[in-house]
Amino acid sequence: KAGVTQTPRYLIKTRGQQVTLSCSPISGHRSVSWYQQTPGQGLQFLFEYFSETQRNKGNFPGRFSGRQFSNSRSEMNVSTLELGDSALYLCASSSGRQYEKLFFGSGTQLSVL
Amino acid sequence: SQELEQSPQSLIVQEGKNLTINCTSSKTLYGLYWYKQKYGEGLIFLMMLQKGGEEKSHEKITAKLDEKKQQSSLHITASQPSHAGIYLCGADAFKTSYDKVIFGPGTSLSVIP
């Protein structure tokens, strides 16, 4: 089975721009979760999608949004980028059942200049 | 909301030495996960614990969940350079329904040959 695939691997943007990140989960997995990781805040939960519906949401501003397609692939969008959005964005897939381990992608490293 | 703390924040050990990393929760842990991360990459699943007093081992890594299910420890025996990385504990935020998996701040481990 192929693992979780995130694209692109690296991204450089300037303040005010918007960005879209993509995540392809493991085949058969219906849940995709997104996390932001920074040196100061650690790994912070953004949101989780299950069967095309947002099931859980973290404490991030509305500039952060996401969606999931019928094939379980997910995209995350950040609008009006700020310097503080520079981070490693990780997505994780799972079956969506409770107490199931998450499988993580390698992440997208976003730098906002 | 539930929070996870880890100690120590960082650790430098000589190859061959044993070490322990701790994870403490503000609430009862119903699903406790240990992951390892190489810098700038995704997380690799190590182990999951659910029952009070449970202990699991894989190769030279042993994880335990205390009886009260509010603290977990990860013990590495005879450390090797390949053990270097960031160790994160994660937990299902709630028991009664599926919720997000939150993570501790991580423990950075360096192993000196």
PDB file of N, CA and C in Angstrom, chain B residues 11-96:
ATOM      1  N   LEU B  11      17.076  15.634  25.443  1.00  0.00           N
ATOM      2  CA  LEU B  11      17.910  14.632  26.088  1.00  0.00           C
ATOM      3  C   LEU B  11      19.104  14.319  25.200  1.00  0.00           C
ATOM      4  N   ILE B  12      20.297  14.323  25.789  1.00  0.00           N
ATOM      5  CA  ILE B  12      21.500  13.923  25.066  1.00  0.00           C
ATOM      6  C   ILE B  12      22.116  12.773  25.845  1.00  0.00           C
ATOM      7  N   VAL B  13      22.236  11.621  25.202  1.00  0.00           N
ATOM      8  CA  VAL B  13      22.789  10.461  25.896  1.00  0.00           C
ATOM      9  C   VAL B  13      23.910   9.842  25.076  1.00  0.00           C
ATOM     10  N   GLN B  14      24.766   9.121  25.779  1.00  0.00           N
ATOM     11  CA  GLN B  14      25.846   8.390  25.138  1.00  0.00           C
ATOM     12  C   GLN B  14      25.257   7.092  24.587  1.00  0.00           C
ATOM     13  N   GLU B  15      25.729   6.672  23.447  1.00  0.00           N
ATOM     14  CA  GLU B  15      25.277   5.412  22.867  1.00  0.00           C
ATOM     15  C   GLU B  15      25.438   4.280  23.879  1.00  0.00           C
ATOM     16  N   GLY B  16      24.417   3.451  23.963  1.00  0.00           N
ATOM     17  CA  GLY B  16      24.469   2.334  24.902  1.00  0.00           C
ATOM     18  C   GLY B  16      23.755   2.594  26.220  1.00  0.00           C
ATOM     19  N   LYS B  17      23.479   3.864  26.496  1.00  0.00           N
ATOM     20  CA  LYS B  17      22.797   4.205  27.746  1.00  0.00           C
ATOM     21  C   LYS B  17      21.285   4.021  27.626  1.00  0.00           C
ATOM     22  N   ASN B  18      20.654   3.811  28.772  1.00  0.00           N
ATOM     23  CA  ASN B  18      19.198   3.713  28.827  1.00  0.00           C
ATOM     24  C   ASN B  18      18.615   5.091  29.096  1.00  0.00           C
ATOM     25  N   LEU B  19      17.373   5.300  28.688  1.00  0.00           N
ATOM     26  CA  LEU B  19      16.738   6.588  28.929  1.00  0.00           C
ATOM     27  C   LEU B  19      15.225   6.417  29.038  1.00  0.00           C
ATOM     28  N   THR B  20      14.589   7.396  29.679  1.00  0.00           N
ATOM     29  CA  THR B  20      13.140   7.372  29.838  1.00  0.00           C
ATOM     30  C   THR B  20      12.555   8.737  29.517  1.00  0.00           C
ATOM     31  N   ILE B  21      11.460   8.721  28.787  1.00  0.00           N
ATOM     32  CA  ILE B  21      10.708   9.936  28.448  1.00  0.00           C
ATOM     33  C   ILE B  21       9.321   9.786  29.060  1.00  0.00           C
ATOM     34  N   ASN B  22       8.836  10.854  29.665  1.00  0.00           N
ATOM     35  CA  ASN B  22       7.539  10.809  30.321  1.00  0.00           C
ATOM     36  C   ASN B  22       6.503  11.684  29.643  1.00  0.00           C
ATOM     37  N   CYS B  23       5.263  11.248  29.728  1.00  0.00           N
ATOM     38  CA  CYS B  23       4.135  11.980  29.164  1.00  0.00           C
ATOM     39  C   CYS B  23       3.044  12.019  30.221  1.00  0.00           C
ATOM     40  N   THR B  24       2.594  13.220  30.577  1.00  0.00           N
ATOM     41  CA  THR B  24       1.589  13.373  31.622  1.00  0.00           C
ATOM     42  C   THR B  24       0.374  14.102  31.068  1.00  0.00           C
ATOM     43  N   SER B  25      -0.797  13.592  31.430  1.00  0.00           N
ATOM     44  CA  SER B  25      -2.043  14.172  30.936  1.00  0.00           C
ATOM     45  C   SER B  25      -2.816  14.851  32.055  1.00  0.00           C
ATOM     46  N   SER B  26      -3.548  15.894  31.692  1.00  0.00           N
ATOM     47  CA  SER B  26      -4.393  16.576  32.664  1.00  0.00           C
ATOM     48  C   SER B  26      -5.702  15.815  32.880  1.00  0.00           C
ATOM     49  N   LYS B  27      -5.999  14.871  31.989  1.00  0.00           N
ATOM     50  CA  LYS B  27      -7.214  14.064  32.101  1.00  0.00           C
ATOM     51  C   LYS B  27      -6.870  12.598  31.876  1.00  0.00           C
ATOM     52  N   THR B  28      -7.830  11.739  32.161  1.00  0.00           N
ATOM     53  CA  THR B  28      -7.621  10.295  31.964  1.00  0.00           C
ATOM     54  C   THR B  28      -7.324   9.998  30.504  1.00  0.00           C
ATOM     55  N   LEU B  29      -6.331   9.157  30.308  1.00  0.00           N
ATOM     56  CA  LEU B  29      -5.930   8.762  28.964  1.00  0.00           C
ATOM     57  C   LEU B  29      -6.674   7.499  28.543  1.00  0.00           C
ATOM     58  N   TYR B  30      -7.413   7.582  27.462  1.00  0.00           N
ATOM     59  CA  TYR B  30      -8.131   6.404  26.984  1.00  0.00           C
ATOM     60  C   TYR B  30      -7.446   5.765  25.788  1.00  0.00           C
ATOM     61  N   GLY B  31      -6.661   6.525  25.096  1.00  0.00           N
ATOM     62  CA  GLY B  31      -5.874   6.010  23.982  1.00  0.00           C
ATOM     63  C   GLY B  31      -4.602   6.827  23.967  1.00  0.00           C
ATOM     64  N   LEU B  32      -3.473   6.220  24.272  1.00  0.00           N
ATOM     65  CA  LEU B  32      -2.212   6.951  24.347  1.00  0.00           C
ATOM     66  C   LEU B  32      -1.285   6.396  23.277  1.00  0.00           C
ATOM     67  N   TYR B  33      -0.764   7.298  22.449  1.00  0.00           N
ATOM     68  CA  TYR B  33       0.093   6.905  21.332  1.00  0.00           C
ATOM     69  C   TYR B  33       1.501   7.471  21.522  1.00  0.00           C
ATOM     70  N   TRP B  34       2.463   6.714  21.051  1.00  0.00           N
ATOM     71  CA  TRP B  34       3.835   7.225  20.981  1.00  0.00           C
ATOM     72  C   TRP B  34       4.266   7.227  19.514  1.00  0.00           C
ATOM     73  N   TYR B  35       4.800   8.364  19.098  1.00  0.00           N
ATOM     74  CA  TYR B  35       5.298   8.530  17.740  1.00  0.00           C
ATOM     75  C   TYR B  35       6.736   9.035  17.795  1.00  0.00           C
ATOM     76  N   LYS B  36       7.451   8.769  16.714  1.00  0.00           N
ATOM     77  CA  LYS B  36       8.809   9.295  16.560  1.00  0.00           C
ATOM     78  C   LYS B  36       8.857  10.115  15.277  1.00  0.00           C
ATOM     79  N   GLN B  37       9.592  11.226  15.331  1.00  0.00           N
ATOM     80  CA  GLN B  37       9.693  12.105  14.172  1.00  0.00           C
ATOM     81  C   GLN B  37      11.149  12.476  13.922  1.00  0.00           C
ATOM     82  N   LYS B  38      11.545  12.345  12.668  1.00  0.00           N
ATOM     83  CA  LYS B  38      12.831  12.882  12.254  1.00  0.00           C
ATOM     84  C   LYS B  38      12.573  14.344  11.894  1.00  0.00           C
ATOM     85  N   TYR B  39      13.559  15.190  12.121  1.00  0.00           N
ATOM     86  CA  TYR B  39      13.382  16.621  11.924  1.00  0.00           C
ATOM     87  C   TYR B  39      12.834  16.943  10.528  1.00  0.00           C
ATOM     88  N   GLY B  40      11.741  17.697  10.491  1.00  0.00           N
ATOM     89  CA  GLY B  40      11.168  18.141   9.226  1.00  0.00           C
ATOM     90  C   GLY B  40      10.405  17.073   8.464  1.00  0.00           C
ATOM     91  N   GLU B  41      10.153  15.952   9.102  1.00  0.00           N
ATOM     92  CA  GLU B  41       9.443  14.876   8.422  1.00  0.00           C
ATOM     93  C   GLU B  41       8.177  14.499   9.181  1.00  0.00           C
ATOM     94  N   GLY B  42       7.475  13.498   8.647  1.00  0.00           N
ATOM     95  CA  GLY B  42       6.251  13.058   9.290  1.00  0.00           C
ATOM     96  C   GLY B  42       6.520  12.188  10.511  1.00  0.00           C
ATOM     97  N   LEU B  43       5.440  11.838  11.199  1.00  0.00           N
ATOM     98  CA  LEU B  43       5.543  11.039  12.415  1.00  0.00           C
ATOM     99  C   LEU B  43       5.406   9.562  12.085  1.00  0.00           C
ATOM    100  N   ILE B  44       6.207   8.763  12.775  1.00  0.00           N
ATOM    101  CA  ILE B  44       6.152   7.316  12.617  1.00  0.00           C
ATOM    102  C   ILE B  44       5.556   6.713  13.887  1.00  0.00           C
ATOM    103  N   PHE B  45       4.521   5.908  13.737  1.00  0.00           N
ATOM    104  CA  PHE B  45       3.852   5.285  14.878  1.00  0.00           C
ATOM    105  C   PHE B  45       4.774   4.264  15.549  1.00  0.00           C
ATOM    106  N   LEU B  46       4.834   4.336  16.875  1.00  0.00           N
ATOM    107  CA  LEU B  46       5.612   3.368  17.642  1.00  0.00           C
ATOM    108  C   LEU B  46       4.708   2.377  18.364  1.00  0.00           C
ATOM    109  N   MET B  47       3.855   2.889  19.246  1.00  0.00           N
ATOM    110  CA  MET B  47       2.994   2.030  20.059  1.00  0.00           C
ATOM    111  C   MET B  47       1.746   2.753  20.516  1.00  0.00           C
ATOM    112  N   MET B  48       0.737   1.959  20.868  1.00  0.00           N
ATOM    113  CA  MET B  48      -0.481   2.514  21.431  1.00  0.00           C
ATOM    114  C   MET B  48      -0.845   1.746  22.698  1.00  0.00           C
ATOM    115  N   LEU B  49      -1.257   2.466  23.721  1.00  0.00           N
ATOM    116  CA  LEU B  49      -1.643   1.872  24.999  1.00  0.00           C
ATOM    117  C   LEU B  49      -3.044   2.334  25.339  1.00  0.00           C
ATOM    118  N   GLN B  50      -3.820   1.425  25.931  1.00  0.00           N
ATOM    119  CA  GLN B  50      -5.184   1.787  26.291  1.00  0.00           C
ATOM    120  C   GLN B  50      -5.545   1.437  27.720  1.00  0.00           C
ATOM    121  N   LYS B  51      -5.036   0.321  28.202  1.00  0.00           N
ATOM    122  CA  LYS B  51      -5.465  -0.147  29.524  1.00  0.00           C
ATOM    123  C   LYS B  51      -4.491   0.283  30.611  1.00  0.00           C
ATOM    124  N   GLY B  52      -5.040   0.602  31.782  1.00  0.00           N
ATOM    125  CA  GLY B  52      -4.207   0.952  32.924  1.00  0.00           C
ATOM    126  C   GLY B  52      -3.246  -0.175  33.253  1.00  0.00           C
ATOM    127  N   GLY B  53      -1.975   0.149  33.419  1.00  0.00           N
ATOM    128  CA  GLY B  53      -0.976  -0.859  33.735  1.00  0.00           C
ATOM    129  C   GLY B  53      -0.413  -1.565  32.505  1.00  0.00           C
ATOM    130  N   GLU B  54      -0.920  -1.214  31.336  1.00  0.00           N
ATOM    131  CA  GLU B  54      -0.482  -1.893  30.117  1.00  0.00           C
ATOM    132  C   GLU B  54       0.967  -1.536  29.792  1.00  0.00           C
ATOM    133  N   GLU B  55       1.671  -2.504  29.237  1.00  0.00           N
ATOM    134  CA  GLU B  55       3.055  -2.320  28.831  1.00  0.00           C
ATOM    135  C   GLU B  55       3.266  -3.020  27.491  1.00  0.00           C
ATOM    136  N   LYS B  56       3.922  -2.315  26.575  1.00  0.00           N
ATOM    137  CA  LYS B  56       4.224  -2.904  25.269  1.00  0.00           C
ATOM    138  C   LYS B  56       5.677  -2.655  24.932  1.00  0.00           C
ATOM    139  N   SER B  57       6.252  -3.588  24.197  1.00  0.00           N
ATOM    140  CA  SER B  57       7.654  -3.454  23.806  1.00  0.00           C
ATOM    141  C   SER B  57       7.819  -3.740  22.327  1.00  0.00           C
ATOM    142  N   HIS B  58       8.743  -3.032  21.733  1.00  0.00           N
ATOM    143  CA  HIS B  58       9.111  -3.301  20.341  1.00  0.00           C
ATOM    144  C   HIS B  58      10.603  -3.049  20.221  1.00  0.00           C
ATOM    145  N   GLU B  59      11.313  -4.120  19.935  1.00  0.00           N
ATOM    146  CA  GLU B  59      12.776  -4.054  19.870  1.00  0.00           C
ATOM    147  C   GLU B  59      13.270  -3.506  21.211  1.00  0.00           C
ATOM    148  N   LYS B  60      13.941  -2.411  21.233  1.00  0.00           N
ATOM    149  CA  LYS B  60      14.511  -1.923  22.490  1.00  0.00           C
ATOM    150  C   LYS B  60      13.687  -0.804  23.130  1.00  0.00           C
ATOM    151  N   ILE B  61      12.470  -0.631  22.666  1.00  0.00           N
ATOM    152  CA  ILE B  61      11.620   0.434  23.192  1.00  0.00           C
ATOM    153  C   ILE B  61      10.427  -0.180  23.935  1.00  0.00           C
ATOM    154  N   THR B  62      10.217   0.287  25.159  1.00  0.00           N
ATOM    155  CA  THR B  62       9.109  -0.183  25.989  1.00  0.00           C
ATOM    156  C   THR B  62       8.274   1.012  26.433  1.00  0.00           C
ATOM    157  N   ALA B  63       6.973   0.897  26.287  1.00  0.00           N
ATOM    158  CA  ALA B  63       6.073   1.957  26.729  1.00  0.00           C
ATOM    159  C   ALA B  63       5.113   1.401  27.762  1.00  0.00           C
ATOM    160  N   LYS B  64       4.817   2.226  28.776  1.00  0.00           N
ATOM    161  CA  LYS B  64       3.915   1.817  29.841  1.00  0.00           C
ATOM    162  C   LYS B  64       2.866   2.898  30.070  1.00  0.00           C
ATOM    163  N   LEU B  65       1.693   2.456  30.496  1.00  0.00           N
ATOM    164  CA  LEU B  65       0.632   3.380  30.891  1.00  0.00           C
ATOM    165  C   LEU B  65       0.325   3.081  32.351  1.00  0.00           C
ATOM    166  N   ASP B  66       0.361   4.090  33.207  1.00  0.00           N
ATOM    167  CA  ASP B  66       0.180   3.812  34.637  1.00  0.00           C
ATOM    168  C   ASP B  66      -1.259   3.410  34.939  1.00  0.00           C
ATOM    169  N   GLU B  67      -1.452   2.883  36.152  1.00  0.00           N
ATOM    170  CA  GLU B  67      -2.762   2.348  36.537  1.00  0.00           C
ATOM    171  C   GLU B  67      -3.853   3.405  36.502  1.00  0.00           C
ATOM    172  N   LYS B  68      -3.494   4.630  36.865  1.00  0.00           N
ATOM    173  CA  LYS B  68      -4.488   5.715  36.877  1.00  0.00           C
ATOM    174  C   LYS B  68      -4.727   6.282  35.480  1.00  0.00           C
ATOM    175  N   LYS B  69      -3.955   5.841  34.535  1.00  0.00           N
ATOM    176  CA  LYS B  69      -4.092   6.257  33.130  1.00  0.00           C
ATOM    177  C   LYS B  69      -3.981   7.764  32.947  1.00  0.00           C
ATOM    178  N   GLN B  70      -3.007   8.360  33.649  1.00  0.00           N
ATOM    179  CA  GLN B  70      -2.739   9.775  33.427  1.00  0.00           C
ATOM    180  C   GLN B  70      -1.270  10.034  33.123  1.00  0.00           C
ATOM    181  N   GLN B  71      -0.481   8.964  33.099  1.00  0.00           N
ATOM    182  CA  GLN B  71       0.929   9.126  32.798  1.00  0.00           C
ATOM    183  C   GLN B  71       1.441   7.914  32.028  1.00  0.00           C
ATOM    184  N   SER B  72       2.285   8.211  31.059  1.00  0.00           N
ATOM    185  CA  SER B  72       2.911   7.145  30.284  1.00  0.00           C
ATOM    186  C   SER B  72       4.409   7.409  30.219  1.00  0.00           C
ATOM    187  N   SER B  73       5.162   6.338  30.114  1.00  0.00           N
ATOM    188  CA  SER B  73       6.612   6.474  29.971  1.00  0.00           C
ATOM    189  C   SER B  73       7.081   5.650  28.792  1.00  0.00           C
ATOM    190  N   LEU B  74       8.122   6.141  28.163  1.00  0.00           N
ATOM    191  CA  LEU B  74       8.758   5.450  27.047  1.00  0.00           C
ATOM    192  C   LEU B  74      10.202   5.217  27.447  1.00  0.00           C
ATOM    193  N   HIS B  75      10.610   3.968  27.450  1.00  0.00           N
ATOM    194  CA  HIS B  75      11.949   3.613  27.893  1.00  0.00           C
ATOM    195  C   HIS B  75      12.722   2.990  26.745  1.00  0.00           C
ATOM    196  N   ILE B  76      13.920   3.503  26.512  1.00  0.00           N
ATOM    197  CA  ILE B  76      14.786   2.949  25.475  1.00  0.00           C
ATOM    198  C   ILE B  76      15.987   2.307  26.165  1.00  0.00           C
ATOM    199  N   THR B  77      16.214   1.076  25.842  1.00  0.00           N
ATOM    200  CA  THR B  77      17.335   0.323  26.417  1.00  0.00           C
ATOM    201  C   THR B  77      18.496   0.298  25.431  1.00  0.00           C
ATOM    202  N   ALA B  78      19.689   0.515  25.959  1.00  0.00           N
ATOM    203  CA  ALA B  78      20.909   0.459  25.126  1.00  0.00           C
ATOM    204  C   ALA B  78      20.739   1.302  23.868  1.00  0.00           C
ATOM    205  N   SER B  79      20.599   2.611  24.057  1.00  0.00           N
ATOM    206  CA  SER B  79      20.293   3.524  22.948  1.00  0.00           C
ATOM    207  C   SER B  79      21.339   3.445  21.828  1.00  0.00           C
ATOM    208  N   GLN B  80      20.854   3.703  20.610  1.00  0.00           N
ATOM    209  CA  GLN B  80      21.693   3.705  19.417  1.00  0.00           C
ATOM    210  C   GLN B  80      21.463   5.008  18.662  1.00  0.00           C
ATOM    211  N   PRO B  81      22.396   5.401  17.808  1.00  0.00           N
ATOM    212  CA  PRO B  81      22.201   6.635  17.020  1.00  0.00           C
ATOM    213  C   PRO B  81      20.894   6.627  16.229  1.00  0.00           C
ATOM    214  N   SER B  82      20.428   5.449  15.838  1.00  0.00           N
ATOM    215  CA  SER B  82      19.172   5.360  15.079  1.00  0.00           C
ATOM    216  C   SER B  82      17.956   5.739  15.926  1.00  0.00           C
ATOM    217  N   HIS B  83      18.118   5.798  17.241  1.00  0.00           N
ATOM    218  CA  HIS B  83      17.014   6.195  18.112  1.00  0.00           C
ATOM    219  C   HIS B  83      16.847   7.713  18.163  1.00  0.00           C
ATOM    220  N   ALA B  84      17.806   8.450  17.638  1.00  0.00           N
ATOM    221  CA  ALA B  84      17.738   9.911  17.697  1.00  0.00           C
ATOM    222  C   ALA B  84      16.528  10.442  16.926  1.00  0.00           C
ATOM    223  N   GLY B  85      15.914  11.479  17.472  1.00  0.00           N
ATOM    224  CA  GLY B  85      14.752  12.074  16.842  1.00  0.00           C
ATOM    225  C   GLY B  85      13.892  12.751  17.893  1.00  0.00           C
ATOM    226  N   ILE B  86      12.695  13.100  17.498  1.00  0.00           N
ATOM    227  CA  ILE B  86      11.753  13.725  18.422  1.00  0.00           C
ATOM    228  C   ILE B  86      10.663  12.707  18.753  1.00  0.00           C
ATOM    229  N   TYR B  87      10.427  12.502  20.025  1.00  0.00           N
ATOM    230  CA  TYR B  87       9.404  11.560  20.467  1.00  0.00           C
ATOM    231  C   TYR B  87       8.196  12.348  20.964  1.00  0.00           C
ATOM    232  N   LEU B  88       7.041  12.014  20.418  1.00  0.00           N
ATOM    233  CA  LEU B  88       5.814  12.706  20.800  1.00  0.00           C
ATOM    234  C   LEU B  88       4.785  11.717  21.331  1.00  0.00           C
ATOM    235  N   CYS B  89       4.133  12.107  22.399  1.00  0.00           N
ATOM    236  CA  CYS B  89       3.002  11.312  22.848  1.00  0.00           C
ATOM    237  C   CYS B  89       1.731  11.997  22.356  1.00  0.00           C
ATOM    238  N   GLY B  90       0.735  11.194  22.060  1.00  0.00           N
ATOM    239  CA  GLY B  90      -0.531  11.710  21.571  1.00  0.00           C
ATOM    240  C   GLY B  90      -1.669  10.994  22.266  1.00  0.00           C
ATOM    241  N   ALA B  91      -2.832  11.634  22.329  1.00  0.00           N
ATOM    242  CA  ALA B  91      -3.969  11.018  23.004  1.00  0.00           C
ATOM    243  C   ALA B  91      -5.267  11.408  22.329  1.00  0.00           C
ATOM    244  N   ASP B  92      -6.206  10.472  22.338  1.00  0.00           N
ATOM    245  CA  ASP B  92      -7.562  10.793  21.907  1.00  0.00           C
ATOM    246  C   ASP B  92      -8.154  11.735  22.945  1.00  0.00           C
ATOM    247  N   ALA B  93      -8.676  12.853  22.475  1.00  0.00           N
ATOM    248  CA  ALA B  93      -9.094  13.887  23.413  1.00  0.00           C
ATOM    249  C   ALA B  93     -10.280  13.469  24.275  1.00  0.00           C
ATOM    250  N   PHE B  94     -11.170  12.685  23.749  1.00  0.00           N
ATOM    251  CA  PHE B  94     -12.329  12.267  24.526  1.00  0.00           C
ATOM    252  C   PHE B  94     -12.605  10.783  24.334  1.00  0.00           C
ATOM    253  N   LYS B  95     -13.313  10.200  25.230  1.00  0.00           N
ATOM    254  CA  LYS B  95     -13.589   8.782  25.143  1.00  0.00           C
ATOM    255  C   LYS B  95     -14.928   8.491  24.467  1.00  0.00           C
ATOM    256  N   THR B  96     -15.927   9.317  24.769  1.00  0.00           N
ATOM    257  CA  THR B  96     -17.279   8.950  24.394  1.00  0.00           C
ATOM    258  C   THR B  96     -17.557   9.067  22.900  1.00  0.00           C
TER     259      THR B  96
END
